[in-house]
Amino acid sequence: MVTQSCYFRAVVLGCRLLFMAGDQQAERRVGLLGATGVGVGAIVGGGILVLAGVAFQTAGPGAIFAFGLNGFIAVLTALSFAEMSTAFPESGGAYTFAKKVLSVRAAFAVGWVLWFAYIVAGVLYALGFAEYASVMLVDLVSLGGDAPDWLASRQIVLLLAFAATGCYTLSLIRSNAGGGYWATAGKVVLFVVLVGAGLWALAKAPAGLIERSTRPWLPTGGVGLLSAMGFTFIALQGFDLIAAIAGEVKQPRRVIPRAMLLSLAAALLIYLPLLLITSTVGRDPHSTIVQMATEHPETLMAESVGNYLGRVGYWLVSVAAVLSTLSALAANLLAASRVALSMARDRTLPVVLARLSPERRTPAGAVVASALTLVAILIMVPDLASAGAAASLIFLVSFALVHLTAYLARRRGGGAPDAYQTPWFPVLPAVGGVACLALAVFQAVKVPSAGEITALWLALGGMLYYSLFSTRAEAVDAYSQAADPGLVRLRGRSPLVLVPVANPESAPAMVQVAAALAPPSFGRVLLLSVLRRSDRVSHVGEPQPFTLGQEISRAIGASFEAGHEPETLITVADDPWAEIARVASEHRCESLFLGLSRLHDTGSGDVLQAAALERLLNKVRMDVAILRAPPGFRPTEARRILVPIGGKSEHDILRARLLGGLCRGTDREVVFLRVLPSGSSEERLARSRSELQGFAEEEAPPATASAEIEVADDVVEGVVRRAAEADIVILGLQRHRGQRLFGEVALRIATRTEVATIMLSHERRA
């Protein structure tokens, strides 16, 4: 039996590491016993005490069967969690899985859902504590006379819940552990005495008691059974915390699956006998278990124990329930704050939530945001049943997504080669995912308040993401994908980059830079050579055979060197620009990469070329990158990349992807530059440098990114001076009234620098 102290310490260990994206994995030191303790401690707690009444009220004695079916679904889910945790043995759980296999948008959705799930679970336990505490207050006051009615009012229950939430919020701000160590003996006393004494009483009970007590088995039929499952599924949630600390587990392939299954087995071996005892020897002889649950939905377990252990048993369960729900509240509030912290670090929540207190190193902003949200939902949720339904619904949705990620990861490959594999694939993940999702949908329909709260939360998250967070979050994610091609494979992507080649000298450089946009092995490069029909006619008007130049062969050779097996296409057209647009559209290319030796000077031909290029930019619906490089430029030899940053940019995502590809496996220095006018105050210079450094660390690893400020009255002059120290300059092209244009600043910089210049134009996507 795991003590309450062990439970909270284990959950604190998991939550300290939960969703700490970007942090270095800690030393693996948790063995099978420790990992199982995390699961048992997180599962076996206040859930059974708080929700048993709701289950019996809804399904009668069939509540035992409801918990058994929930156990089956939980085991299927644990198998998918085990497969993903061993394929990617990193701390983070479902949020990490979504980032690996789905997309940054899906990861935001999972993180947003999990944040809400832990908050609503906190609501459940805050209300559970308040209900038990209120009943205890009434009983204590009743010893000296009649207790006033207001002691049992909803206002007092909410006040007690607010007080508990406030105390743990302050505790979490002061310390990462969050307190709670004083709640040590509740669970041991509860389950040892409760199950042991109950089984003893059941053994001495008259023959036929079980049969008489469990009739009718399902008084409300299948609908009641499903309702009970939806209300109480959260009572088996907690094994997922083992996945959250996967980066700490020794021998993850062997330990994680066993720990998850052992923790669920232990919980079910406690829950099922306990529920049987409650419905038999714990039942009032003059009423049914449904009647008892209807009269005392929140404190049924205490009433039941009182029937076979007397008043001492009633108080024992009440005190243990208070301690258990308090520690569960603390653990869920801690977990919720860590979810918010991780999302803020990924820029899918305001960055202020990622800041740590300089004195105590605690995420005070994330803690306060989680606590305020919990308090708001406390006011909105009418009772424990609705809180349990909402919490179960949210966890069911997140678990369904884990089944999906497990299926996609297995199909696409990737992850640790010796990862645990779910048996009978894909049947078990499919059954588990459908069961979780179906039960969530049923619960949303059956308990409208739970569905409404969940829908409102998801709608709020979508609105916030697309209006505030999407650009920065997707830029960070774009860099990660480019730097780690394995992510491209896991997400089922095979980006195609179209590279028209015409100059044999620039072909190798073109292909090497294009490889940054199309990761080797998983991305694709399409080399295009356009032959003009007019080239077949000699100066005397006689047809001539087509001849293929050296550019295509040199580009093919460079592609092999970059790790690509290129696709080649040779077409014939009168207008090469129109042909490029046609091929790009028909092949659904993700990016178009062009190479130009000159862009714009006093020659009329160059002006026409720039105009034709602008027409092409506005004709294609994809990202476009343009390389202007000096003769002999070799991207593989470049070491310093200069990225001028002005105001708001719409090219962040494309630029991050290019930087990630250029820095992949190579030690390069990325310098983000901002030019400020002469006479800028020291305060402005310091503030700009600090802001730019934070921006730089989002788009490139802190080890390679730096921020510099140049003071100059002319932006172009300032950039050109710094460009002399670089090997590559990356610029963004302008957009005016929906049209993509070469801006004057970009053109002047590109034509005045002697180093390679890459100009980017990102296509807006829905």
JSON list of C-alpha atoms in Angstrom, two decimals, residues 370-552:
[
{"chain": "A", "resi": 370, "resn": "SER", "atom": "CA", "xyz": [-4.30, 28.28, -13.19]},
{"chain": "A", "resi": 371, "resn": "ALA", "atom": "CA", "xyz": [-5.77, 29.12, -9.79]},
{"chain": "A", "resi": 372, "resn": "LEU", "atom": "CA", "xyz": [-7.91, 31.98, -11.11]},
{"chain": "A", "resi": 373, "resn": "THR", "atom": "CA", "xyz": [-9.27, 29.75, -13.85]},
{"chain": "A", "resi": 374, "resn": "LEU", "atom": "CA", "xyz": [-10.03, 27.06, -11.25]},
{"chain": "A", "resi": 375, "resn": "VAL", "atom": "CA", "xyz": [-11.92, 29.59, -9.10]},
{"chain": "A", "resi": 376, "resn": "ALA", "atom": "CA", "xyz": [-13.93, 30.79, -12.11]},
{"chain": "A", "resi": 377, "resn": "ILE", "atom": "CA", "xyz": [-14.97, 27.23, -12.98]},
{"chain": "A", "resi": 378, "resn": "LEU", "atom": "CA", "xyz": [-15.81, 26.57, -9.32]},
{"chain": "A", "resi": 379, "resn": "ILE", "atom": "CA", "xyz": [-18.42, 29.30, -9.57]},
{"chain": "A", "resi": 380, "resn": "MET", "atom": "CA", "xyz": [-19.75, 27.98, -12.90]},
{"chain": "A", "resi": 381, "resn": "VAL", "atom": "CA", "xyz": [-19.99, 24.28, -12.01]},
{"chain": "A", "resi": 382, "resn": "PRO", "atom": "CA", "xyz": [-23.21, 23.58, -10.06]},
{"chain": "A", "resi": 383, "resn": "ASP", "atom": "CA", "xyz": [-22.18, 20.36, -8.26]},
{"chain": "A", "resi": 384, "resn": "LEU", "atom": "CA", "xyz": [-19.73, 17.48, -7.96]},
{"chain": "A", "resi": 385, "resn": "ALA", "atom": "CA", "xyz": [-21.47, 15.44, -10.65]},
{"chain": "A", "resi": 386, "resn": "SER", "atom": "CA", "xyz": [-20.95, 18.18, -13.24]},
{"chain": "A", "resi": 387, "resn": "ALA", "atom": "CA", "xyz": [-17.34, 18.67, -12.18]},
{"chain": "A", "resi": 388, "resn": "GLY", "atom": "CA", "xyz": [-16.66, 14.95, -12.42]},
{"chain": "A", "resi": 389, "resn": "ALA", "atom": "CA", "xyz": [-18.37, 14.76, -15.81]},
{"chain": "A", "resi": 390, "resn": "ALA", "atom": "CA", "xyz": [-16.40, 17.72, -17.17]},
{"chain": "A", "resi": 391, "resn": "ALA", "atom": "CA", "xyz": [-13.08, 16.39, -15.86]},
{"chain": "A", "resi": 392, "resn": "SER", "atom": "CA", "xyz": [-13.74, 12.90, -17.21]},
{"chain": "A", "resi": 393, "resn": "LEU", "atom": "CA", "xyz": [-14.86, 14.30, -20.56]},
{"chain": "A", "resi": 394, "resn": "ILE", "atom": "CA", "xyz": [-11.68, 16.32, -21.01]},
{"chain": "A", "resi": 395, "resn": "PHE", "atom": "CA", "xyz": [-9.37, 13.47, -20.04]},
{"chain": "A", "resi": 396, "resn": "LEU", "atom": "CA", "xyz": [-11.27, 11.15, -22.38]},
{"chain": "A", "resi": 397, "resn": "VAL", "atom": "CA", "xyz": [-10.69, 13.55, -25.27]},
{"chain": "A", "resi": 398, "resn": "SER", "atom": "CA", "xyz": [-6.99, 13.83, -24.49]},
{"chain": "A", "resi": 399, "resn": "PHE", "atom": "CA", "xyz": [-6.67, 10.05, -24.17]},
{"chain": "A", "resi": 400, "resn": "ALA", "atom": "CA", "xyz": [-8.38, 9.57, -27.54]},
{"chain": "A", "resi": 401, "resn": "LEU", "atom": "CA", "xyz": [-5.70, 11.82, -29.04]},
{"chain": "A", "resi": 402, "resn": "VAL", "atom": "CA", "xyz": [-3.00, 9.64, -27.47]},
{"chain": "A", "resi": 403, "resn": "HIS", "atom": "CA", "xyz": [-4.48, 6.60, -29.21]},
{"chain": "A", "resi": 404, "resn": "LEU", "atom": "CA", "xyz": [-4.37, 8.55, -32.47]},
{"chain": "A", "resi": 405, "resn": "THR", "atom": "CA", "xyz": [-0.75, 9.58, -32.01]},
{"chain": "A", "resi": 406, "resn": "ALA", "atom": "CA", "xyz": [0.22, 5.99, -31.18]},
{"chain": "A", "resi": 407, "resn": "TYR", "atom": "CA", "xyz": [-1.41, 4.77, -34.39]},
{"chain": "A", "resi": 408, "resn": "LEU", "atom": "CA", "xyz": [0.20, 7.46, -36.55]},
{"chain": "A", "resi": 409, "resn": "ALA", "atom": "CA", "xyz": [3.64, 7.03, -34.97]},
{"chain": "A", "resi": 410, "resn": "ARG", "atom": "CA", "xyz": [3.61, 3.27, -35.62]},
{"chain": "A", "resi": 411, "resn": "ARG", "atom": "CA", "xyz": [2.48, 3.75, -39.22]},
{"chain": "A", "resi": 412, "resn": "ARG", "atom": "CA", "xyz": [5.04, 6.45, -39.98]},
{"chain": "A", "resi": 413, "resn": "GLY", "atom": "CA", "xyz": [7.95, 4.92, -38.10]},
{"chain": "A", "resi": 414, "resn": "GLY", "atom": "CA", "xyz": [10.33, 6.83, -35.89]},
{"chain": "A", "resi": 415, "resn": "GLY", "atom": "CA", "xyz": [11.05, 6.86, -32.20]},
{"chain": "A", "resi": 416, "resn": "ALA", "atom": "CA", "xyz": [13.25, 4.43, -30.29]},
{"chain": "A", "resi": 417, "resn": "PRO", "atom": "CA", "xyz": [13.81, 1.22, -32.26]},
{"chain": "A", "resi": 418, "resn": "ASP", "atom": "CA", "xyz": [13.26, -0.96, -29.17]},
{"chain": "A", "resi": 419, "resn": "ALA", "atom": "CA", "xyz": [10.04, 0.76, -28.08]},
{"chain": "A", "resi": 420, "resn": "TYR", "atom": "CA", "xyz": [7.23, -1.27, -26.55]},
{"chain": "A", "resi": 421, "resn": "GLN", "atom": "CA", "xyz": [4.59, -2.16, -29.11]},
{"chain": "A", "resi": 422, "resn": "THR", "atom": "CA", "xyz": [0.90, -2.54, -28.34]},
{"chain": "A", "resi": 423, "resn": "PRO", "atom": "CA", "xyz": [-0.30, -6.07, -29.17]},
{"chain": "A", "resi": 424, "resn": "TRP", "atom": "CA", "xyz": [-2.98, -6.67, -31.80]},
{"chain": "A", "resi": 425, "resn": "PHE", "atom": "CA", "xyz": [-2.18, -3.40, -33.53]},
{"chain": "A", "resi": 426, "resn": "PRO", "atom": "CA", "xyz": [-4.14, -1.49, -34.80]},
{"chain": "A", "resi": 427, "resn": "VAL", "atom": "CA", "xyz": [-7.21, -3.11, -33.21]},
{"chain": "A", "resi": 428, "resn": "LEU", "atom": "CA", "xyz": [-6.48, -2.16, -29.59]},
{"chain": "A", "resi": 429, "resn": "PRO", "atom": "CA", "xyz": [-5.61, 1.53, -30.25]},
{"chain": "A", "resi": 430, "resn": "ALA", "atom": "CA", "xyz": [-8.66, 1.81, -32.49]},
{"chain": "A", "resi": 431, "resn": "VAL", "atom": "CA", "xyz": [-10.98, 0.25, -29.90]},
{"chain": "A", "resi": 432, "resn": "GLY", "atom": "CA", "xyz": [-9.49, 2.37, -27.12]},
{"chain": "A", "resi": 433, "resn": "GLY", "atom": "CA", "xyz": [-9.66, 5.59, -29.11]},
{"chain": "A", "resi": 434, "resn": "VAL", "atom": "CA", "xyz": [-13.25, 5.02, -30.25]},
{"chain": "A", "resi": 435, "resn": "ALA", "atom": "CA", "xyz": [-14.30, 4.07, -26.71]},
{"chain": "A", "resi": 436, "resn": "CYS", "atom": "CA", "xyz": [-12.74, 7.21, -25.21]},
{"chain": "A", "resi": 437, "resn": "LEU", "atom": "CA", "xyz": [-14.21, 9.48, -27.85]},
{"chain": "A", "resi": 438, "resn": "ALA", "atom": "CA", "xyz": [-17.67, 7.87, -27.78]},
{"chain": "A", "resi": 439, "resn": "LEU", "atom": "CA", "xyz": [-17.84, 8.09, -24.01]},
{"chain": "A", "resi": 440, "resn": "ALA", "atom": "CA", "xyz": [-16.75, 11.74, -24.15]},
{"chain": "A", "resi": 441, "resn": "VAL", "atom": "CA", "xyz": [-19.46, 12.57, -26.71]},
{"chain": "A", "resi": 442, "resn": "PHE", "atom": "CA", "xyz": [-22.10, 10.72, -24.69]},
{"chain": "A", "resi": 443, "resn": "GLN", "atom": "CA", "xyz": [-21.07, 12.59, -21.57]},
{"chain": "A", "resi": 444, "resn": "ALA", "atom": "CA", "xyz": [-21.21, 15.95, -23.35]},
{"chain": "A", "resi": 445, "resn": "VAL", "atom": "CA", "xyz": [-24.78, 15.20, -24.45]},
{"chain": "A", "resi": 446, "resn": "LYS", "atom": "CA", "xyz": [-25.89, 13.62, -21.19]},
{"chain": "A", "resi": 447, "resn": "VAL", "atom": "CA", "xyz": [-24.45, 16.38, -19.00]},
{"chain": "A", "resi": 448, "resn": "PRO", "atom": "CA", "xyz": [-24.96, 19.60, -21.00]},
{"chain": "A", "resi": 449, "resn": "SER", "atom": "CA", "xyz": [-23.13, 21.75, -18.45]},
{"chain": "A", "resi": 450, "resn": "ALA", "atom": "CA", "xyz": [-19.96, 19.67, -18.91]},
{"chain": "A", "resi": 451, "resn": "GLY", "atom": "CA", "xyz": [-20.25, 19.86, -22.68]},
{"chain": "A", "resi": 452, "resn": "GLU", "atom": "CA", "xyz": [-20.96, 23.59, -22.62]},
{"chain": "A", "resi": 453, "resn": "ILE", "atom": "CA", "xyz": [-17.99, 24.38, -20.38]},
{"chain": "A", "resi": 454, "resn": "THR", "atom": "CA", "xyz": [-15.71, 22.23, -22.54]},
{"chain": "A", "resi": 455, "resn": "ALA", "atom": "CA", "xyz": [-16.95, 23.75, -25.80]},
{"chain": "A", "resi": 456, "resn": "LEU", "atom": "CA", "xyz": [-16.56, 27.26, -24.41]},
{"chain": "A", "resi": 457, "resn": "TRP", "atom": "CA", "xyz": [-13.00, 26.50, -23.30]},
{"chain": "A", "resi": 458, "resn": "LEU", "atom": "CA", "xyz": [-12.01, 25.04, -26.67]},
{"chain": "A", "resi": 459, "resn": "ALA", "atom": "CA", "xyz": [-13.57, 27.97, -28.54]},
{"chain": "A", "resi": 460, "resn": "LEU", "atom": "CA", "xyz": [-11.72, 30.42, -26.30]},
{"chain": "A", "resi": 461, "resn": "GLY", "atom": "CA", "xyz": [-8.46, 28.55, -26.91]},
{"chain": "A", "resi": 462, "resn": "GLY", "atom": "CA", "xyz": [-8.91, 28.59, -30.68]},
{"chain": "A", "resi": 463, "resn": "MET", "atom": "CA", "xyz": [-9.64, 32.30, -30.68]},
{"chain": "A", "resi": 464, "resn": "LEU", "atom": "CA", "xyz": [-6.60, 33.10, -28.52]},
{"chain": "A", "resi": 465, "resn": "TYR", "atom": "CA", "xyz": [-4.29, 30.87, -30.55]},
{"chain": "A", "resi": 466, "resn": "TYR", "atom": "CA", "xyz": [-5.11, 32.32, -33.94]},
{"chain": "A", "resi": 467, "resn": "SER", "atom": "CA", "xyz": [-5.25, 35.92, -32.76]},
{"chain": "A", "resi": 468, "resn": "LEU", "atom": "CA", "xyz": [-2.23, 36.00, -30.43]},
{"chain": "A", "resi": 469, "resn": "PHE", "atom": "CA", "xyz": [0.01, 32.94, -30.45]},
{"chain": "A", "resi": 470, "resn": "SER", "atom": "CA", "xyz": [0.01, 31.20, -33.82]},
{"chain": "A", "resi": 471, "resn": "THR", "atom": "CA", "xyz": [2.83, 33.08, -35.59]},
{"chain": "A", "resi": 472, "resn": "ARG", "atom": "CA", "xyz": [5.44, 32.79, -32.84]},
{"chain": "A", "resi": 473, "resn": "ALA", "atom": "CA", "xyz": [4.48, 29.23, -31.90]},
{"chain": "A", "resi": 474, "resn": "GLU", "atom": "CA", "xyz": [4.61, 28.05, -35.51]},
{"chain": "A", "resi": 475, "resn": "ALA", "atom": "CA", "xyz": [7.95, 29.78, -36.08]},
{"chain": "A", "resi": 476, "resn": "VAL", "atom": "CA", "xyz": [9.46, 27.93, -33.11]},
{"chain": "A", "resi": 477, "resn": "ASP", "atom": "CA", "xyz": [7.96, 24.70, -34.42]},
{"chain": "A", "resi": 478, "resn": "ALA", "atom": "CA", "xyz": [9.22, 25.34, -37.97]},
{"chain": "A", "resi": 479, "resn": "TYR", "atom": "CA", "xyz": [12.79, 25.64, -36.68]},
{"chain": "A", "resi": 480, "resn": "SER", "atom": "CA", "xyz": [12.40, 22.38, -34.74]},
{"chain": "A", "resi": 481, "resn": "GLN", "atom": "CA", "xyz": [11.17, 20.50, -37.80]},
{"chain": "A", "resi": 482, "resn": "ALA", "atom": "CA", "xyz": [13.96, 21.80, -40.01]},
{"chain": "A", "resi": 483, "resn": "ALA", "atom": "CA", "xyz": [16.62, 21.05, -37.41]},
{"chain": "A", "resi": 484, "resn": "ASP", "atom": "CA", "xyz": [15.27, 17.53, -36.74]},
{"chain": "A", "resi": 485, "resn": "PRO", "atom": "CA", "xyz": [14.11, 15.85, -39.99]},
{"chain": "A", "resi": 486, "resn": "GLY", "atom": "CA", "xyz": [12.71, 12.97, -37.97]},
{"chain": "A", "resi": 487, "resn": "LEU", "atom": "CA", "xyz": [9.82, 15.24, -36.94]},
{"chain": "A", "resi": 488, "resn": "VAL", "atom": "CA", "xyz": [8.92, 15.70, -40.60]},
{"chain": "A", "resi": 489, "resn": "ARG", "atom": "CA", "xyz": [8.62, 11.95, -41.01]},
{"chain": "A", "resi": 490, "resn": "LEU", "atom": "CA", "xyz": [6.61, 11.52, -37.80]},
{"chain": "A", "resi": 491, "resn": "ARG", "atom": "CA", "xyz": [4.14, 14.14, -38.93]},
{"chain": "A", "resi": 492, "resn": "GLY", "atom": "CA", "xyz": [3.64, 12.41, -42.26]},
{"chain": "A", "resi": 493, "resn": "ARG", "atom": "CA", "xyz": [5.00, 15.31, -44.28]},
{"chain": "A", "resi": 494, "resn": "SER", "atom": "CA", "xyz": [7.11, 15.15, -47.44]},
{"chain": "A", "resi": 495, "resn": "PRO", "atom": "CA", "xyz": [7.70, 18.79, -48.42]},
{"chain": "A", "resi": 496, "resn": "LEU", "atom": "CA", "xyz": [8.44, 19.34, -52.11]},
{"chain": "A", "resi": 497, "resn": "VAL", "atom": "CA", "xyz": [10.70, 22.26, -53.10]},
{"chain": "A", "resi": 498, "resn": "LEU", "atom": "CA", "xyz": [10.78, 23.32, -56.75]},
{"chain": "A", "resi": 499, "resn": "VAL", "atom": "CA", "xyz": [14.21, 24.51, -57.93]},
{"chain": "A", "resi": 500, "resn": "PRO", "atom": "CA", "xyz": [14.37, 25.89, -61.48]},
{"chain": "A", "resi": 501, "resn": "VAL", "atom": "CA", "xyz": [18.01, 25.72, -62.66]},
{"chain": "A", "resi": 502, "resn": "ALA", "atom": "CA", "xyz": [19.49, 27.73, -65.52]},
{"chain": "A", "resi": 503, "resn": "ASN", "atom": "CA", "xyz": [23.02, 28.71, -64.46]},
{"chain": "A", "resi": 504, "resn": "PRO", "atom": "CA", "xyz": [25.58, 25.87, -64.13]},
{"chain": "A", "resi": 505, "resn": "GLU", "atom": "CA", "xyz": [27.71, 27.93, -61.74]},
{"chain": "A", "resi": 506, "resn": "SER", "atom": "CA", "xyz": [24.92, 28.63, -59.26]},
{"chain": "A", "resi": 507, "resn": "ALA", "atom": "CA", "xyz": [23.23, 25.21, -59.44]},
{"chain": "A", "resi": 508, "resn": "PRO", "atom": "CA", "xyz": [25.19, 23.57, -56.56]},
{"chain": "A", "resi": 509, "resn": "ALA", "atom": "CA", "xyz": [24.56, 26.53, -54.21]},
{"chain": "A", "resi": 510, "resn": "MET", "atom": "CA", "xyz": [20.89, 26.54, -55.17]},
{"chain": "A", "resi": 511, "resn": "VAL", "atom": "CA", "xyz": [20.44, 22.89, -54.33]},
{"chain": "A", "resi": 512, "resn": "GLN", "atom": "CA", "xyz": [22.35, 23.14, -51.05]},
{"chain": "A", "resi": 513, "resn": "VAL", "atom": "CA", "xyz": [20.13, 25.99, -49.83]},
{"chain": "A", "resi": 514, "resn": "ALA", "atom": "CA", "xyz": [17.00, 24.22, -51.10]},
{"chain": "A", "resi": 515, "resn": "ALA", "atom": "CA", "xyz": [18.01, 21.22, -48.97]},
{"chain": "A", "resi": 516, "resn": "ALA", "atom": "CA", "xyz": [17.54, 23.46, -45.93]},
{"chain": "A", "resi": 517, "resn": "LEU", "atom": "CA", "xyz": [13.85, 23.77, -46.85]},
{"chain": "A", "resi": 518, "resn": "ALA", "atom": "CA", "xyz": [13.44, 20.08, -47.73]},
{"chain": "A", "resi": 519, "resn": "PRO", "atom": "CA", "xyz": [15.07, 17.83, -45.07]},
{"chain": "A", "resi": 520, "resn": "PRO", "atom": "CA", "xyz": [17.04, 14.93, -46.53]},
{"chain": "A", "resi": 521, "resn": "SER", "atom": "CA", "xyz": [15.40, 11.49, -46.67]},
{"chain": "A", "resi": 522, "resn": "PHE", "atom": "CA", "xyz": [11.90, 12.90, -46.03]},
{"chain": "A", "resi": 523, "resn": "GLY", "atom": "CA", "xyz": [11.75, 16.09, -48.08]},
{"chain": "A", "resi": 524, "resn": "ARG", "atom": "CA", "xyz": [11.90, 16.19, -51.88]},
{"chain": "A", "resi": 525, "resn": "VAL", "atom": "CA", "xyz": [13.61, 18.49, -54.37]},
{"chain": "A", "resi": 526, "resn": "LEU", "atom": "CA", "xyz": [12.23, 18.85, -57.89]},
{"chain": "A", "resi": 527, "resn": "LEU", "atom": "CA", "xyz": [14.82, 20.19, -60.35]},
{"chain": "A", "resi": 528, "resn": "LEU", "atom": "CA", "xyz": [13.22, 21.98, -63.28]},
{"chain": "A", "resi": 529, "resn": "SER", "atom": "CA", "xyz": [14.88, 22.86, -66.58]},
{"chain": "A", "resi": 530, "resn": "VAL", "atom": "CA", "xyz": [12.79, 24.92, -68.99]},
{"chain": "A", "resi": 531, "resn": "LEU", "atom": "CA", "xyz": [13.82, 24.85, -72.65]},
{"chain": "A", "resi": 532, "resn": "ARG", "atom": "CA", "xyz": [12.68, 27.74, -74.82]},
{"chain": "A", "resi": 533, "resn": "ARG", "atom": "CA", "xyz": [11.12, 26.91, -78.15]},
{"chain": "A", "resi": 534, "resn": "SER", "atom": "CA", "xyz": [12.90, 29.91, -79.64]},
{"chain": "A", "resi": 535, "resn": "ASP", "atom": "CA", "xyz": [16.26, 28.29, -78.84]},
{"chain": "A", "resi": 536, "resn": "ARG", "atom": "CA", "xyz": [15.57, 25.69, -81.54]},
{"chain": "A", "resi": 537, "resn": "VAL", "atom": "CA", "xyz": [15.70, 28.27, -84.32]},
{"chain": "A", "resi": 538, "resn": "SER", "atom": "CA", "xyz": [19.13, 29.40, -85.57]},
{"chain": "A", "resi": 539, "resn": "HIS", "atom": "CA", "xyz": [19.91, 32.92, -86.75]},
{"chain": "A", "resi": 540, "resn": "VAL", "atom": "CA", "xyz": [19.14, 31.79, -90.34]},
{"chain": "A", "resi": 541, "resn": "GLY", "atom": "CA", "xyz": [15.77, 30.35, -89.36]},
{"chain": "A", "resi": 542, "resn": "GLU", "atom": "CA", "xyz": [16.70, 26.66, -89.44]},
{"chain": "A", "resi": 543, "resn": "PRO", "atom": "CA", "xyz": [15.47, 24.32, -86.66]},
{"chain": "A", "resi": 544, "resn": "GLN", "atom": "CA", "xyz": [18.14, 23.16, -84.25]},
{"chain": "A", "resi": 545, "resn": "PRO", "atom": "CA", "xyz": [18.05, 20.19, -81.81]},
{"chain": "A", "resi": 546, "resn": "PHE", "atom": "CA", "xyz": [17.55, 20.87, -78.12]},
{"chain": "A", "resi": 547, "resn": "THR", "atom": "CA", "xyz": [20.72, 20.64, -76.06]},
{"chain": "A", "resi": 548, "resn": "LEU", "atom": "CA", "xyz": [20.72, 20.20, -72.29]},
{"chain": "A", "resi": 549, "resn": "GLY", "atom": "CA", "xyz": [23.24, 22.39, -70.52]},
{"chain": "A", "resi": 550, "resn": "GLN", "atom": "CA", "xyz": [25.47, 21.57, -67.60]},
{"chain": "A", "resi": 551, "resn": "GLU", "atom": "CA", "xyz": [23.13, 23.16, -65.07]},
{"chain": "A", "resi": 552, "resn": "ILE", "atom": "CA", "xyz": [20.84, 20.15, -64.68]}
]
